[in-house]
CSV table of C-alpha atoms in Angstrom, one decimal:
chain,number,residue,atom,x,y,z
A,1,MET,CA,23.7,7.4,87.6
A,2,MET,CA,26.0,10.1,88.8
A,3,MET,CA,27.7,13.1,87.7
A,4,ARG,CA,24.5,15.6,82.2
A,5,ASP,CA,25.9,17.6,79.7
A,6,LEU,CA,26.4,21.4,79.4
A,7,PRO,CA,23.2,22.8,77.9
A,8,SER,CA,23.5,22.5,74.1
A,9,ARG,CA,23.5,26.2,73.6
A,10,ILE,CA,26.8,26.5,75.6
A,11,ALA,CA,28.8,24.2,73.3
A,12,PRO,CA,28.9,26.7,70.3
A,13,LEU,CA,30.0,29.4,72.7
A,14,LEU,CA,32.9,27.4,73.9
A,15,GLU,CA,34.2,27.1,70.4
A,16,GLN,CA,34.1,30.8,69.9
A,17,ILE,CA,36.1,31.6,73.0
A,18,SER,CA,39.6,32.6,72.0
A,19,SER,CA,40.9,32.7,75.6
A,20,PRO,CA,39.7,32.6,79.2
A,21,VAL,CA,40.3,36.3,79.3
A,22,ALA,CA,37.6,36.9,76.7
A,23,THR,CA,35.2,34.8,78.7
A,24,LEU,CA,36.0,36.8,81.8
A,25,ALA,CA,35.3,40.1,79.9
A,26,ARG,CA,31.9,38.8,78.8
A,27,ALA,CA,31.0,37.6,82.2
A,28,THR,CA,32.0,40.8,84.1
A,29,SER,CA,30.4,43.0,81.5
A,30,ALA,CA,27.2,41.1,82.0
A,31,LEU,CA,27.5,41.6,85.7
A,32,ARG,CA,27.7,45.4,85.3
A,33,LYS,CA,24.4,45.7,83.4
A,34,ASP,CA,21.5,47.2,85.4
A,35,ALA,CA,18.1,45.7,85.6
A,36,HIS,CA,17.2,47.1,82.1
A,37,GLY,CA,20.3,45.7,80.5
A,38,HIS,CA,22.1,49.1,80.2
A,39,GLN,CA,25.8,49.6,80.9
A,40,PRO,CA,25.8,52.2,83.7
A,41,ASP,CA,29.3,53.5,83.0
A,42,GLU,CA,30.6,53.3,79.4
A,43,HIS,CA,33.9,54.9,80.4
A,44,LEU,CA,35.3,52.3,82.8
A,45,PRO,CA,38.6,50.9,81.7
A,46,PRO,CA,38.6,47.5,79.8
A,47,LEU,CA,37.7,44.6,82.0
A,48,GLN,CA,40.1,42.0,80.6
A,49,PRO,CA,42.7,42.5,83.4
A,50,ARG,CA,40.3,42.7,86.3
A,51,LEU,CA,40.9,39.0,87.3
A,52,ALA,CA,44.3,37.4,86.9
A,53,ILE,CA,45.2,33.9,88.2
A,54,PRO,CA,47.8,31.4,87.0
A,55,MET,CA,46.6,28.3,85.1
A,56,ALA,CA,48.3,25.0,85.8
A,57,GLU,CA,48.0,23.5,82.3
A,58,LYS,CA,49.8,20.3,83.1
A,59,THR,CA,49.7,19.4,86.8
A,60,ALA,CA,51.9,17.0,88.6
A,61,ASP,CA,48.9,14.8,89.1
A,62,GLN,CA,48.2,14.7,85.3
A,63,THR,CA,51.8,13.9,84.6
A,64,ALA,CA,52.0,11.1,87.1
A,65,TYR,CA,48.7,9.6,85.9
A,66,GLN,CA,49.8,9.6,82.3
A,67,ARG,CA,53.2,8.1,83.1
A,68,HIS,CA,51.7,5.2,85.0
A,69,PHE,CA,48.9,4.7,82.5
A,70,ASP,CA,51.3,4.6,79.5
A,71,GLN,CA,53.7,2.3,81.2
A,72,ALA,CA,50.9,-0.2,81.9
A,73,GLN,CA,49.5,0.0,78.4
A,74,PHE,CA,53.0,-0.5,77.0
A,75,LEU,CA,53.6,-3.6,79.1
A,76,ALA,CA,50.3,-5.1,78.2
A,77,ARG,CA,50.9,-4.5,74.5
A,78,GLN,CA,54.3,-6.2,74.9
A,79,GLU,CA,52.5,-9.1,76.7
A,80,ASN,CA,54.9,-8.6,79.6
A,81,TRP,CA,52.2,-9.5,82.1
A,82,ALA,CA,54.6,-10.8,84.7
A,83,GLU,CA,56.3,-7.4,85.2
A,84,LEU,CA,52.9,-5.6,84.9
A,85,GLY,CA,51.4,-7.8,87.6
A,86,GLU,CA,54.4,-7.3,89.9
A,87,LEU,CA,54.2,-3.5,89.5
A,88,ILE,CA,50.5,-3.5,90.3
A,89,ARG,CA,50.9,-5.6,93.4
A,90,HIS,CA,53.8,-3.4,94.6
A,91,PHE,CA,51.9,-0.1,94.1
A,92,ASP,CA,48.9,-1.7,95.8
A,93,SER,CA,50.7,-2.9,98.8
A,94,THR,CA,52.6,0.4,99.3
A,95,ARG,CA,49.3,2.4,98.8
A,96,ALA,CA,51.1,4.5,96.2
A,97,ARG,CA,49.0,7.4,94.9
A,98,THR,CA,49.4,10.2,92.3
A,99,PRO,CA,49.7,13.7,93.7
A,100,GLY,CA,46.0,14.1,93.3
A,101,GLY,CA,45.3,11.0,95.4
A,102,LEU,CA,44.5,8.4,92.7
A,103,PRO,CA,45.7,4.8,93.6
A,104,VAL,CA,48.6,4.1,91.2
A,105,ALA,CA,47.6,0.4,91.1
A,106,GLU,CA,44.2,1.3,89.7
A,107,VAL,CA,45.7,3.7,87.2
A,108,MET,CA,48.0,1.0,85.9
A,109,ALA,CA,45.1,-1.5,85.8
A,110,LEU,CA,43.2,1.0,83.7
A,111,GLY,CA,46.1,1.5,81.3
A,112,ALA,CA,46.6,-2.3,81.0
A,113,ARG,CA,43.0,-3.0,80.0
A,114,HIS,CA,42.4,0.1,77.9
A,115,ASP,CA,43.0,-1.5,74.5
A,116,ALA,CA,40.9,-4.5,75.2
A,117,VAL,CA,38.0,-2.6,76.7
A,118,SER,CA,38.1,0.0,73.9
A,119,ALA,CA,37.8,-2.7,71.3
A,120,ALA,CA,34.9,-4.3,73.2
A,121,LEU,CA,33.1,-0.9,73.5
A,122,GLU,CA,33.4,-0.3,69.8
A,123,ALA,CA,31.7,-3.7,69.1
A,124,ILE,CA,29.0,-2.9,71.7
A,125,GLU,CA,28.2,0.3,69.8
A,126,ILE,CA,27.3,-1.7,66.8
A,127,ASN,CA,25.7,-4.4,68.9
A,128,ASP,CA,28.1,-7.2,67.9
A,129,PRO,CA,28.3,-9.6,70.9
A,130,ASP,CA,30.9,-11.9,69.4
A,131,ALA,CA,33.3,-9.1,68.5
A,132,ALA,CA,32.8,-7.6,72.0
A,133,ARG,CA,33.6,-10.9,73.6
A,134,ALA,CA,36.8,-11.6,71.7
A,135,PRO,CA,39.1,-9.1,73.6
A,136,LEU,CA,37.8,-10.4,76.9
A,137,ASP,CA,38.4,-14.0,75.8
A,138,ALA,CA,42.0,-13.0,75.1
A,139,LEU,CA,42.4,-11.5,78.5
A,140,ASP,CA,40.9,-14.6,80.1
A,141,GLU,CA,43.6,-16.6,78.4
A,142,VAL,CA,46.2,-14.3,79.9
A,143,LEU,CA,44.8,-14.9,83.4
A,144,SER,CA,45.0,-18.7,82.9
A,145,GLU,CA,48.7,-18.3,82.4
A,146,HIS,CA,49.0,-16.0,85.5
A,147,CYS,CA,46.3,-17.5,87.7
A,148,GLU,CA,48.2,-16.8,91.0
A,149,ASP,CA,49.0,-13.1,90.2
A,150,HIS,CA,46.3,-10.9,91.7
A,151,GLY,CA,47.8,-7.9,89.9
A,152,VAL,CA,47.0,-9.5,86.6
A,153,ALA,CA,43.6,-10.7,88.0
A,154,LEU,CA,42.7,-7.2,88.9
A,155,VAL,CA,43.2,-6.0,85.3
A,156,ILE,CA,41.0,-8.8,83.9
A,157,ALA,CA,38.3,-8.4,86.5
A,158,GLN,CA,38.0,-4.7,86.0
A,159,ALA,CA,37.9,-5.2,82.2
A,160,HIS,CA,34.8,-7.4,82.7
A,161,ILE,CA,33.2,-4.8,85.0
A,162,ASP,CA,33.8,-2.0,82.4
A,163,VAL,CA,32.4,-4.1,79.6
A,164,GLY,CA,29.5,-5.2,81.7
A,165,TRP,CA,28.5,-1.6,82.4
A,166,ALA,CA,28.8,-0.8,78.7
A,167,TRP,CA,26.3,-3.4,77.9
A,168,ARG,CA,23.9,-2.3,80.7
A,169,GLY,CA,24.1,1.5,80.1
A,170,GLU,CA,22.7,4.0,82.5
A,171,GLY,CA,19.0,3.5,82.2
A,172,TRP,CA,16.6,2.1,84.7
A,173,ARG,CA,16.7,-1.7,85.0
A,174,ARG,CA,13.2,-2.1,83.5
A,175,ASP,CA,14.3,-0.1,80.4
A,176,ILE,CA,17.3,-2.3,79.6
A,177,PRO,CA,16.8,-5.0,76.9
A,178,LYS,CA,16.9,-8.5,78.2
A,179,GLU,CA,20.0,-9.4,76.1
A,180,ARG,CA,22.0,-6.5,77.4
A,181,ARG,CA,21.0,-7.2,81.0
A,182,ALA,CA,22.1,-10.8,80.5
A,183,ALA,CA,25.5,-9.6,79.1
A,184,PHE,CA,25.9,-7.2,82.1
A,185,HIS,CA,25.3,-10.0,84.6
A,186,GLY,CA,27.5,-12.4,82.7
A,187,HIS,CA,30.5,-10.1,82.8
A,188,PHE,CA,29.9,-9.2,86.5
A,189,SER,CA,29.7,-12.9,87.3
A,190,ALA,CA,33.0,-13.5,85.5
A,191,ALA,CA,34.6,-10.6,87.5
A,192,ALA,CA,33.2,-12.0,90.8
A,193,ARG,CA,34.7,-15.4,90.1
A,194,ILE,CA,38.1,-13.8,89.6
A,195,ILE,CA,38.0,-11.6,92.6
A,196,ASP,CA,36.6,-14.4,94.9
A,197,ARG,CA,39.9,-16.4,94.3
A,198,PHE,CA,41.8,-13.9,96.3
A,199,ASP,CA,41.6,-12.5,99.9
A,200,ALA,CA,42.2,-8.8,99.9
A,201,PHE,CA,43.1,-8.7,103.6
A,202,GLU,CA,45.5,-11.6,103.4
A,203,LEU,CA,47.2,-10.1,100.3
A,204,ASP,CA,47.1,-6.6,101.7
A,205,ALA,CA,45.5,-5.5,98.4
A,206,PRO,CA,42.9,-2.6,98.7
A,207,SER,CA,42.5,-2.7,94.9
A,208,LEU,CA,40.8,-6.1,95.2
A,209,ALA,CA,38.5,-4.8,98.0
A,210,ALA,CA,37.6,-1.9,95.7
A,211,ALA,CA,36.8,-4.2,92.9
A,212,ARG,CA,34.6,-6.2,95.3
A,213,CYS,CA,32.7,-3.0,96.1
A,214,SER,CA,32.2,-2.4,92.3
A,215,LEU,CA,30.5,-5.7,92.0
A,216,LEU,CA,27.6,-4.6,94.4
A,217,ALA,CA,25.7,-3.4,91.4
A,218,ALA,CA,25.0,-7.0,90.3
A,219,GLU,CA,24.2,-8.4,93.8
A,220,THR,CA,20.7,-9.6,94.5
A,221,ASN,CA,20.7,-7.9,97.9
A,222,PRO,CA,23.4,-5.3,97.8
A,223,ALA,CA,22.0,-3.4,100.8
A,224,ASN,CA,22.9,-6.3,103.0
A,225,ARG,CA,26.6,-6.0,102.4
A,226,VAL,CA,27.3,-2.4,101.1
A,227,ALA,CA,28.4,-1.0,104.5
A,228,ASP,CA,30.5,-4.1,105.4
A,229,ASP,CA,32.3,-4.2,102.0
A,230,TYR,CA,33.2,-0.6,102.1
A,231,GLU,CA,34.2,-0.7,105.7
A,232,ASP,CA,36.7,-3.5,104.8
A,233,LEU,CA,38.0,-1.4,101.9
A,234,ILE,CA,38.4,1.8,104.0
A,235,ASP,CA,40.1,-0.1,106.8
A,236,LEU,CA,42.6,-1.4,104.3
A,237,ASP,CA,43.3,2.0,102.8
A,238,PRO,CA,42.0,4.8,105.2
A,239,HIS,CA,44.2,7.5,103.7
A,240,SER,CA,42.3,7.4,100.4
A,241,PRO,CA,39.3,9.7,100.2
A,242,ARG,CA,38.3,8.0,96.9
A,243,HIS,CA,36.8,5.0,98.7
A,244,MET,CA,34.9,7.1,101.2
A,245,ARG,CA,33.4,9.2,98.4
A,246,ALA,CA,32.4,6.0,96.5
A,247,MET,CA,30.8,4.6,99.6
A,248,GLY,CA,28.7,7.8,100.2
A,249,ASN,CA,27.4,7.6,96.7
A,250,HIS,CA,26.5,4.0,97.0
A,251,LEU,CA,24.7,4.6,100.3
A,252,LEU,CA,22.2,6.9,98.6
A,253,PRO,CA,18.6,5.6,98.1
A,254,ARG,CA,19.1,5.5,94.4
A,255,TRP,CA,21.7,2.9,94.9
A,256,PHE,CA,21.9,0.5,97.9
A,257,GLY,CA,21.2,2.6,101.0
A,258,SER,CA,19.2,5.3,102.7
A,259,TYR,CA,19.9,8.8,103.9
A,260,GLU,CA,19.9,7.5,107.5
A,261,MET,CA,22.5,4.8,106.6
A,262,LEU,CA,24.6,7.5,104.8
A,263,ASP,CA,24.8,9.6,107.9
A,264,LEU,CA,25.5,6.7,110.2
A,265,GLN,CA,28.3,5.4,108.1
A,266,ALA,CA,29.8,8.9,107.7
A,267,ARG,CA,29.9,9.2,111.4
A,268,ARG,CA,31.3,5.7,112.0
A,269,THR,CA,34.0,6.3,109.3
A,270,ALA,CA,35.0,9.6,110.9
A,271,GLU,CA,35.4,7.9,114.3
A,272,ARG,CA,37.6,5.2,112.8
A,273,THR,CA,39.8,7.6,110.9
A,274,GLN,CA,40.0,10.4,113.4
A,275,ASP,CA,43.8,10.1,113.7
A,276,ILE,CA,44.2,10.5,110.0
A,277,TRP,CA,41.5,12.9,108.9
A,278,GLY,CA,40.1,14.5,112.0
A,279,ASP,CA,36.4,14.9,111.1
A,280,GLY,CA,37.4,14.9,107.4
A,281,ALA,CA,36.0,11.4,106.7
A,282,TYR,CA,32.5,12.7,107.5
A,283,THR,CA,32.9,15.2,104.8
A,284,TRP,CA,34.4,12.7,102.3
A,285,VAL,CA,31.5,10.3,102.7
A,286,TYR,CA,29.0,13.0,102.0
A,287,PHE,CA,31.0,14.8,99.3
A,288,ASP,CA,29.7,13.1,96.2
A,289,ALA,CA,26.4,12.2,97.8
A,290,LEU,CA,25.4,15.9,98.2
A,291,ALA,CA,26.7,16.7,94.8
A,292,VAL,CA,24.4,14.3,93.0
A,293,ASP,CA,21.4,14.2,95.4
A,294,PRO,CA,20.6,17.5,97.3
A,295,ASP,CA,18.0,15.6,99.4
A,296,ALA,CA,21.0,14.2,101.3
A,297,PHE,CA,21.2,17.6,103.0
A,298,ASP,CA,18.2,16.6,105.1
A,299,THR,CA,20.4,14.3,107.3
A,300,LEU,CA,23.6,16.3,107.1
A,301,ASP,CA,25.2,17.7,110.2
A,302,VAL,CA,26.5,20.9,108.4
A,303,ASP,CA,28.7,22.0,111.3
A,304,LEU,CA,30.5,18.6,111.3
A,305,PHE,CA,30.8,18.7,107.5
A,306,LEU,CA,32.4,22.2,107.6
A,307,GLN,CA,34.8,21.2,110.4
A,308,GLY,CA,35.7,18.1,108.3
A,309,MET,CA,36.4,20.3,105.3
A,310,GLN,CA,38.7,22.5,107.4
A,311,ASP,CA,40.5,19.4,108.8
A,312,ILE,CA,41.0,18.0,105.2
A,313,LEU,CA,42.5,21.3,103.9
A,314,GLU,CA,44.7,21.6,107.0
A,315,ARG,CA,46.2,18.1,106.3
A,316,CYS,CA,46.2,18.3,102.5
A,317,SER,CA,47.0,21.9,101.5
A,318,GLY,CA,48.2,21.3,97.9
A,319,GLN,CA,46.5,23.2,95.1
A,320,ASN,CA,45.0,20.1,93.7
A,321,MET,CA,42.9,19.6,96.9
A,322,VAL,CA,42.3,23.4,97.2
A,323,ASN,CA,40.9,23.4,93.7
A,324,LEU,CA,38.7,20.4,94.4
A,325,PHE,CA,37.0,22.2,97.3
A,326,ALA,CA,36.9,25.6,95.5
A,327,ALA,CA,35.0,23.9,92.7
A,328,TYR,CA,32.8,22.1,95.1
A,329,THR,CA,31.8,25.1,97.2
A,330,GLY,CA,31.9,27.9,94.6
A,331,MET,CA,30.5,26.0,91.6
A,332,THR,CA,28.7,22.8,92.5
A,333,MET,CA,27.1,24.1,95.8
A,334,GLY,CA,27.2,27.8,94.9
A,335,SER,CA,25.7,28.0,91.4
A,336,TRP,CA,22.2,27.9,92.8
A,337,CYS,CA,21.0,27.5,96.4
A,338,GLU,CA,18.5,29.0,98.8
A,339,PRO,CA,19.9,31.5,101.3
A,340,GLY,CA,20.1,30.2,104.8
A,341,THR,CA,20.1,26.5,103.9
A,342,ALA,CA,22.7,23.9,104.7
A,343,GLN,CA,23.8,24.0,101.1
A,344,ALA,CA,24.3,27.8,101.3
A,345,GLN,CA,26.4,27.4,104.4
A,346,VAL,CA,28.7,25.0,102.4
A,347,ALA,CA,28.8,27.4,99.5
A,348,ASP,CA,29.7,30.2,101.8
A,349,ARG,CA,33.1,28.5,102.5
A,350,PHE,CA,34.2,29.4,99.0
A,351,ASP,CA,35.0,32.9,100.2
A,352,TRP,CA,37.6,31.5,102.7
A,353,ILE,CA,39.1,29.2,100.1
A,354,ALA,CA,39.2,31.8,97.3
A,355,ARG,CA,40.8,34.5,99.6
A,356,ASP,CA,43.1,32.4,101.8
A,357,LEU,CA,44.0,29.2,100.1
A,358,LEU,CA,43.7,29.4,96.3
A,359,ARG,CA,46.9,30.2,94.3
A,360,GLU,CA,46.3,28.8,90.8
A,361,ILE,CA,43.6,27.0,88.7
A,362,HIS,CA,43.7,23.3,87.9
A,363,PRO,CA,41.2,23.2,85.0
A,364,MET,CA,40.6,19.4,84.9
A,365,VAL,CA,39.8,19.4,88.6
A,366,TRP,CA,36.9,21.8,87.9
A,367,LEU,CA,35.6,19.3,85.3
A,368,SER,CA,35.5,16.4,87.8
A,369,LEU,CA,32.4,17.8,89.6
A,370,PRO,CA,28.9,18.7,88.3
A,371,GLU,CA,28.2,22.3,87.6
A,372,CYS,CA,25.5,22.4,90.2
A,373,ALA,CA,24.1,20.1,92.9
A,374,GLY,CA,21.8,17.4,91.4
A,375,GLN,CA,23.1,17.8,87.9
A,376,VAL,CA,24.3,14.7,86.0
A,377,GLN,CA,28.0,15.1,85.2
A,378,CYS,CA,29.0,15.3,81.5
A,379,ASN,CA,31.2,12.4,80.4
A,380,ASP,CA,31.6,13.4,76.8
A,381,PRO,CA,35.3,13.5,76.1
A,382,ALA,CA,34.8,16.2,73.5
A,383,LYS,CA,33.4,18.5,76.1
A,384,ARG,CA,35.8,17.7,78.9
A,385,THR,CA,38.6,20.0,77.8
A,386,GLU,CA,41.0,22.2,79.7
A,387,LYS,CA,39.3,25.2,78.1
A,388,ALA,CA,35.9,24.2,79.6
A,389,GLY,CA,37.6,23.8,83.0
A,390,ARG,CA,39.1,27.3,82.7
A,391,VAL,CA,35.7,28.7,81.8
A,392,ARG,CA,34.1,27.1,84.9
A,393,ALA,CA,36.8,28.4,87.3
A,394,LEU,CA,36.9,31.9,85.9
A,395,SER,CA,33.2,32.2,85.8
A,396,THR,CA,32.9,31.1,89.4
A,397,LEU,CA,35.6,33.6,90.6
A,398,THR,CA,34.1,36.4,88.5
A,399,ARG,CA,30.7,35.9,90.0
A,400,HIS,CA,32.2,35.8,93.5
A,401,PHE,CA,34.3,38.9,93.2
A,402,ALA,CA,31.7,40.8,91.1
A,403,PRO,CA,31.3,43.6,93.7
A,404,GLU,CA,35.0,44.3,93.8
A,405,ILE,CA,35.3,44.2,90.0
A,406,LYS,CA,32.3,46.5,89.6
A,407,ALA,CA,33.8,48.9,92.0
A,408,GLY,CA,37.0,49.2,89.9
A,409,TYR,CA,39.3,46.8,91.7
A,410,ARG,CA,41.7,44.3,90.2
A,411,ILE,CA,41.8,40.7,91.5
A,412,ALA,CA,45.2,39.1,91.2
A,413,TYR,CA,46.6,35.8,92.3
A,414,ASP,CA,50.2,34.5,92.5
A,415,GLN,CA,52.0,32.0,94.6
A,416,SER,CA,52.0,34.3,97.6
A,417,GLY,CA,48.2,34.6,97.6
A,418,LEU,CA,45.4,37.0,96.6
A,419,SER,CA,45.8,40.8,96.1
A,420,ILE,CA,42.9,43.2,95.6
A,421,PHE,CA,43.8,46.7,94.6
A,422,PRO,CA,42.2,49.6,92.7
A,423,ILE,CA,43.0,50.1,89.0
A,424,ALA,CA,44.8,53.4,88.5
């Protein structure tokens, strides 16, 4: 449904790229051509060094994510579910997050179920229901032995949700074969039975509330509860933008809401979290909604959105967050937009971010967003590489600084900021 693929003609090019610098040279060279395709000045010095910025190949967020994922996967393989459940409950109650903001409890739940879900997905690929069901049956047996542990329950419920989506696919409901639709509802019903045994508020467990929101896709009347379910989740964990972004997406007409409901809930969430985010929650609720559905701009209060963006970056000034908003403004919103529109106003903030806040590139952050508003995000692991993320970031910066580059200036970043100076 959300965030498709890079155009097929781009894939071969990525394989030919020997380095991000080569990509930059091609991009800047193209920018220097006149309307007839001629190079106006054949004697300019080589363009390779015209843009220099550090690349964070392994960020603290990636390191933390992998550590927690691997630990949970190891404990599941050792069948040490008691320790695994205890860790998930602990990280959930303490609201532990990776440096990039991902809830550690959810990362561990993902690692713990990875083997079982992967086996089920392989069976679904060959349309073998019995083989797909076997790893879930094994997890259900684990839950019967740890029936009071909501950390273990989260793993099994999320596994059913993952496998349910795999059976359903991403097509319209009317296009899904009856057998696959039945499997989808069967797994979601199993997940609901597990989640319903626990009270997220009583247990102080936002991960359970998040799982409850994930189940809306199988509800008969999800519009009746989408706002309330997400309000409960956000009240449990107001510091996490992940929940606000998910709510905004689910409030789109293509899911369970309307543009009017989206704006109303964005304002209400901003009011409830003013002490934490300033106006930032308004921006978070609209963040993914605008990226996947540009029609949502019709109800956007762009001044409030931009103020919220500033409030977020004042409170969360790390380079992971800066890269997220650089990619959002410069790439997703800035790749193509009509001048003078609300989208153009959002895209214009890239200049502020690129000149005042950016210090280094986090390639995988640039892959987490669509290349332009309204485009379906590519989920093919083969194409989601750090090289592709570097290409996106360098192309965006090159396009933005094209006038300076063409005029013979060098754009250089380091940890102290941006420098622009003429090439001798």
